[in-house]
Amino acid sequence: MSSKITSILNPADITKALEQCAAGFHHTAFFKASGLSKKSDAELAEIFNVLDGDQSGYIEVEELKNFLKCFSDGARVLNDKETSDFLAAGDSDHDGKIGVDEFKSMAKMT
């Protein structure tokens, strides 16, 4: 687990959220179980920066596929449908990627 993420989220909550994703991923369930939905905008921005692996300012499709791996090296990658659904839920301006404000909004909507 990223030390930046575990400084914001409880590791036990992350483990629980990852276990719930074993059979299928849905962002709202993960955000609730992990505690992301209760975090401040500043904390969500810090987590976004970890998820934005290439530091482009956006979470692109490949980063979305590896979303769970940011929380645990042993986590699985998202399948194409899960990735597509996740992108559709967060990409409010339809540019094919999720910006920090979109990520914050998505987390708060859960």
PDB file of C-alpha atoms in Angstrom:
ATOM      1  CA  MET A   1       0.000   0.000   0.000  1.00  0.00           C
ATOM      2  CA  SER A   2       1.181   3.484  -0.778  1.00  0.00           C
ATOM      3  CA  SER A   3       2.292   5.275   2.373  1.00  0.00           C
ATOM      4  CA  LYS A   4       0.622   8.432   1.039  1.00  0.00           C
ATOM      5  CA  ILE A   5      -2.688   6.575   0.785  1.00  0.00           C
ATOM      6  CA  THR A   6      -2.357   4.859   4.169  1.00  0.00           C
ATOM      7  CA  SER A   7      -1.609   8.217   5.780  1.00  0.00           C
ATOM      8  CA  ILE A   8      -5.113   9.267   4.666  1.00  0.00           C
ATOM      9  CA  LEU A   9      -7.125   6.013   4.671  1.00  0.00           C
ATOM     10  CA  ASN A  10      -7.244   3.296   7.305  1.00  0.00           C
ATOM     11  CA  PRO A  11      -5.378   0.198   6.006  1.00  0.00           C
ATOM     12  CA  ALA A  12      -8.086  -2.084   7.446  1.00  0.00           C
ATOM     13  CA  ASP A  13     -10.742  -0.182   5.471  1.00  0.00           C
ATOM     14  CA  ILE A  14      -8.641  -0.481   2.316  1.00  0.00           C
ATOM     15  CA  THR A  15      -8.303  -4.241   2.830  1.00  0.00           C
ATOM     16  CA  LYS A  16     -12.052  -4.568   3.367  1.00  0.00           C
ATOM     17  CA  ALA A  17     -12.797  -2.533   0.242  1.00  0.00           C
ATOM     18  CA  LEU A  18     -10.396  -4.625  -1.856  1.00  0.00           C
ATOM     19  CA  GLU A  19     -11.953  -7.858  -0.593  1.00  0.00           C
ATOM     20  CA  GLN A  20     -15.382  -6.581  -1.634  1.00  0.00           C
ATOM     21  CA  CYS A  21     -14.017  -5.935  -5.133  1.00  0.00           C
ATOM     22  CA  ALA A  22     -12.833  -9.511  -5.653  1.00  0.00           C
ATOM     23  CA  ALA A  23     -16.045 -10.527  -7.425  1.00  0.00           C
ATOM     24  CA  GLY A  24     -16.663  -7.210  -9.155  1.00  0.00           C
ATOM     25  CA  PHE A  25     -15.716  -3.544  -8.896  1.00  0.00           C
ATOM     26  CA  HIS A  26     -18.079  -0.656  -8.483  1.00  0.00           C
ATOM     27  CA  HIS A  27     -16.580   2.698  -7.601  1.00  0.00           C
ATOM     28  CA  THR A  28     -19.330   3.759  -5.171  1.00  0.00           C
ATOM     29  CA  ALA A  29     -18.955   0.582  -3.095  1.00  0.00           C
ATOM     30  CA  PHE A  30     -15.173   0.926  -3.079  1.00  0.00           C
ATOM     31  CA  PHE A  31     -15.260   4.638  -2.187  1.00  0.00           C
ATOM     32  CA  LYS A  32     -17.624   3.953   0.727  1.00  0.00           C
ATOM     33  CA  ALA A  33     -15.825   0.882   2.079  1.00  0.00           C
ATOM     34  CA  SER A  34     -12.365   2.441   1.824  1.00  0.00           C
ATOM     35  CA  GLY A  35     -13.446   5.712   3.454  1.00  0.00           C
ATOM     36  CA  LEU A  36     -12.718   7.835   0.368  1.00  0.00           C
ATOM     37  CA  SER A  37     -16.248   9.237   0.371  1.00  0.00           C
ATOM     38  CA  LYS A  38     -15.658  10.842   3.774  1.00  0.00           C
ATOM     39  CA  LYS A  39     -12.405  12.615   2.941  1.00  0.00           C
ATOM     40  CA  SER A  40     -11.827  16.327   2.439  1.00  0.00           C
ATOM     41  CA  ASP A  41     -11.108  17.862  -0.946  1.00  0.00           C
ATOM     42  CA  ALA A  42      -7.442  18.264   0.032  1.00  0.00           C
ATOM     43  CA  GLU A  43      -7.154  14.590   1.036  1.00  0.00           C
ATOM     44  CA  LEU A  44      -8.895  13.472  -2.160  1.00  0.00           C
ATOM     45  CA  ALA A  45      -6.476  15.618  -4.184  1.00  0.00           C
ATOM     46  CA  GLU A  46      -3.534  13.874  -2.483  1.00  0.00           C
ATOM     47  CA  ILE A  47      -4.968  10.465  -3.312  1.00  0.00           C
ATOM     48  CA  PHE A  48      -5.687  11.612  -6.869  1.00  0.00           C
ATOM     49  CA  ASN A  49      -2.002  12.508  -7.240  1.00  0.00           C
ATOM     50  CA  VAL A  50      -1.042   8.935  -6.303  1.00  0.00           C
ATOM     51  CA  LEU A  51      -3.574   7.506  -8.768  1.00  0.00           C
ATOM     52  CA  ASP A  52      -2.307   9.828 -11.521  1.00  0.00           C
ATOM     53  CA  GLY A  53       0.810   7.734 -12.048  1.00  0.00           C
ATOM     54  CA  ASP A  54       2.218   9.768 -14.921  1.00  0.00           C
ATOM     55  CA  GLN A  55       1.386  13.067 -13.174  1.00  0.00           C
ATOM     56  CA  SER A  56      -0.475  14.334 -16.253  1.00  0.00           C
ATOM     57  CA  GLY A  57      -3.202  15.910 -14.152  1.00  0.00           C
ATOM     58  CA  TYR A  58      -5.653  13.206 -15.212  1.00  0.00           C
ATOM     59  CA  ILE A  59      -6.418   9.582 -14.481  1.00  0.00           C
ATOM     60  CA  GLU A  60      -6.455   7.963 -17.905  1.00  0.00           C
ATOM     61  CA  VAL A  61      -7.793   4.546 -18.945  1.00  0.00           C
ATOM     62  CA  GLU A  62      -4.584   2.608 -18.184  1.00  0.00           C
ATOM     63  CA  GLU A  63      -4.394   4.218 -14.736  1.00  0.00           C
ATOM     64  CA  LEU A  64      -8.054   3.357 -14.136  1.00  0.00           C
ATOM     65  CA  LYS A  65      -7.344  -0.281 -15.013  1.00  0.00           C
ATOM     66  CA  ASN A  66      -4.660  -0.288 -12.320  1.00  0.00           C
ATOM     67  CA  PHE A  67      -6.753   1.705  -9.822  1.00  0.00           C
ATOM     68  CA  LEU A  68      -6.942  -1.082  -7.215  1.00  0.00           C
ATOM     69  CA  LYS A  69      -3.201  -1.765  -7.494  1.00  0.00           C
ATOM     70  CA  CYS A  70      -2.556   1.739  -6.152  1.00  0.00           C
ATOM     71  CA  PHE A  71      -4.135   0.570  -2.919  1.00  0.00           C
ATOM     72  CA  SER A  72      -2.368  -2.817  -2.817  1.00  0.00           C
ATOM     73  CA  ASP A  73       0.290  -4.364  -5.056  1.00  0.00           C
ATOM     74  CA  GLY A  74      -1.536  -7.695  -4.824  1.00  0.00           C
ATOM     75  CA  ALA A  75      -4.856  -6.291  -6.030  1.00  0.00           C
ATOM     76  CA  ARG A  76      -6.265  -7.202  -9.409  1.00  0.00           C
ATOM     77  CA  VAL A  77      -6.577  -4.969 -12.445  1.00  0.00           C
ATOM     78  CA  LEU A  78     -10.029  -3.839 -13.500  1.00  0.00           C
ATOM     79  CA  ASN A  79     -11.485  -5.581 -16.526  1.00  0.00           C
ATOM     80  CA  ASP A  80     -12.512  -3.602 -19.611  1.00  0.00           C
ATOM     81  CA  LYS A  81     -16.177  -3.277 -18.590  1.00  0.00           C
ATOM     82  CA  GLU A  82     -15.301  -2.154 -15.045  1.00  0.00           C
ATOM     83  CA  THR A  83     -12.828   0.365 -16.446  1.00  0.00           C
ATOM     84  CA  SER A  84     -15.338   1.669 -18.979  1.00  0.00           C
ATOM     85  CA  ASP A  85     -18.083   1.986 -16.347  1.00  0.00           C
ATOM     86  CA  PHE A  86     -15.679   3.727 -13.941  1.00  0.00           C
ATOM     87  CA  LEU A  87     -14.623   6.198 -16.630  1.00  0.00           C
ATOM     88  CA  ALA A  88     -18.224   6.881 -17.651  1.00  0.00           C
ATOM     89  CA  ALA A  89     -19.172   7.569 -14.025  1.00  0.00           C
ATOM     90  CA  GLY A  90     -16.365  10.055 -13.448  1.00  0.00           C
ATOM     91  CA  ASP A  91     -15.744  11.713 -16.793  1.00  0.00           C
ATOM     92  CA  SER A  92     -18.329  14.471 -16.590  1.00  0.00           C
ATOM     93  CA  ASP A  93     -16.808  16.545 -19.416  1.00  0.00           C
ATOM     94  CA  HIS A  94     -16.479  13.493 -21.710  1.00  0.00           C
ATOM     95  CA  ASP A  95     -12.803  14.008 -22.564  1.00  0.00           C
ATOM     96  CA  GLY A  96     -11.872  10.366 -21.952  1.00  0.00           C
ATOM     97  CA  LYS A  97     -10.098  10.926 -18.638  1.00  0.00           C
ATOM     98  CA  ILE A  98     -10.846  11.929 -15.047  1.00  0.00           C
ATOM     99  CA  GLY A  99      -9.506  15.207 -13.667  1.00  0.00           C
ATOM    100  CA  VAL A 100      -9.035  16.011 -10.004  1.00  0.00           C
ATOM    101  CA  ASP A 101     -12.331  17.906  -9.712  1.00  0.00           C
ATOM    102  CA  GLU A 102     -14.193  15.048 -11.400  1.00  0.00           C
ATOM    103  CA  PHE A 103     -12.546  12.598  -8.993  1.00  0.00           C
ATOM    104  CA  LYS A 104     -13.551  14.694  -5.973  1.00  0.00           C
ATOM    105  CA  SER A 105     -17.138  14.949  -7.241  1.00  0.00           C
ATOM    106  CA  MET A 106     -17.319  11.221  -7.871  1.00  0.00           C
ATOM    107  CA  ALA A 107     -16.039  10.440  -4.375  1.00  0.00           C
ATOM    108  CA  LYS A 108     -18.506  12.836  -2.727  1.00  0.00           C
ATOM    109  CA  MET A 109     -21.503  11.465  -4.670  1.00  0.00           C
ATOM    110  CA  THR A 110     -21.245   8.071  -2.990  1.00  0.00           C
TER     111      THR A 110
END
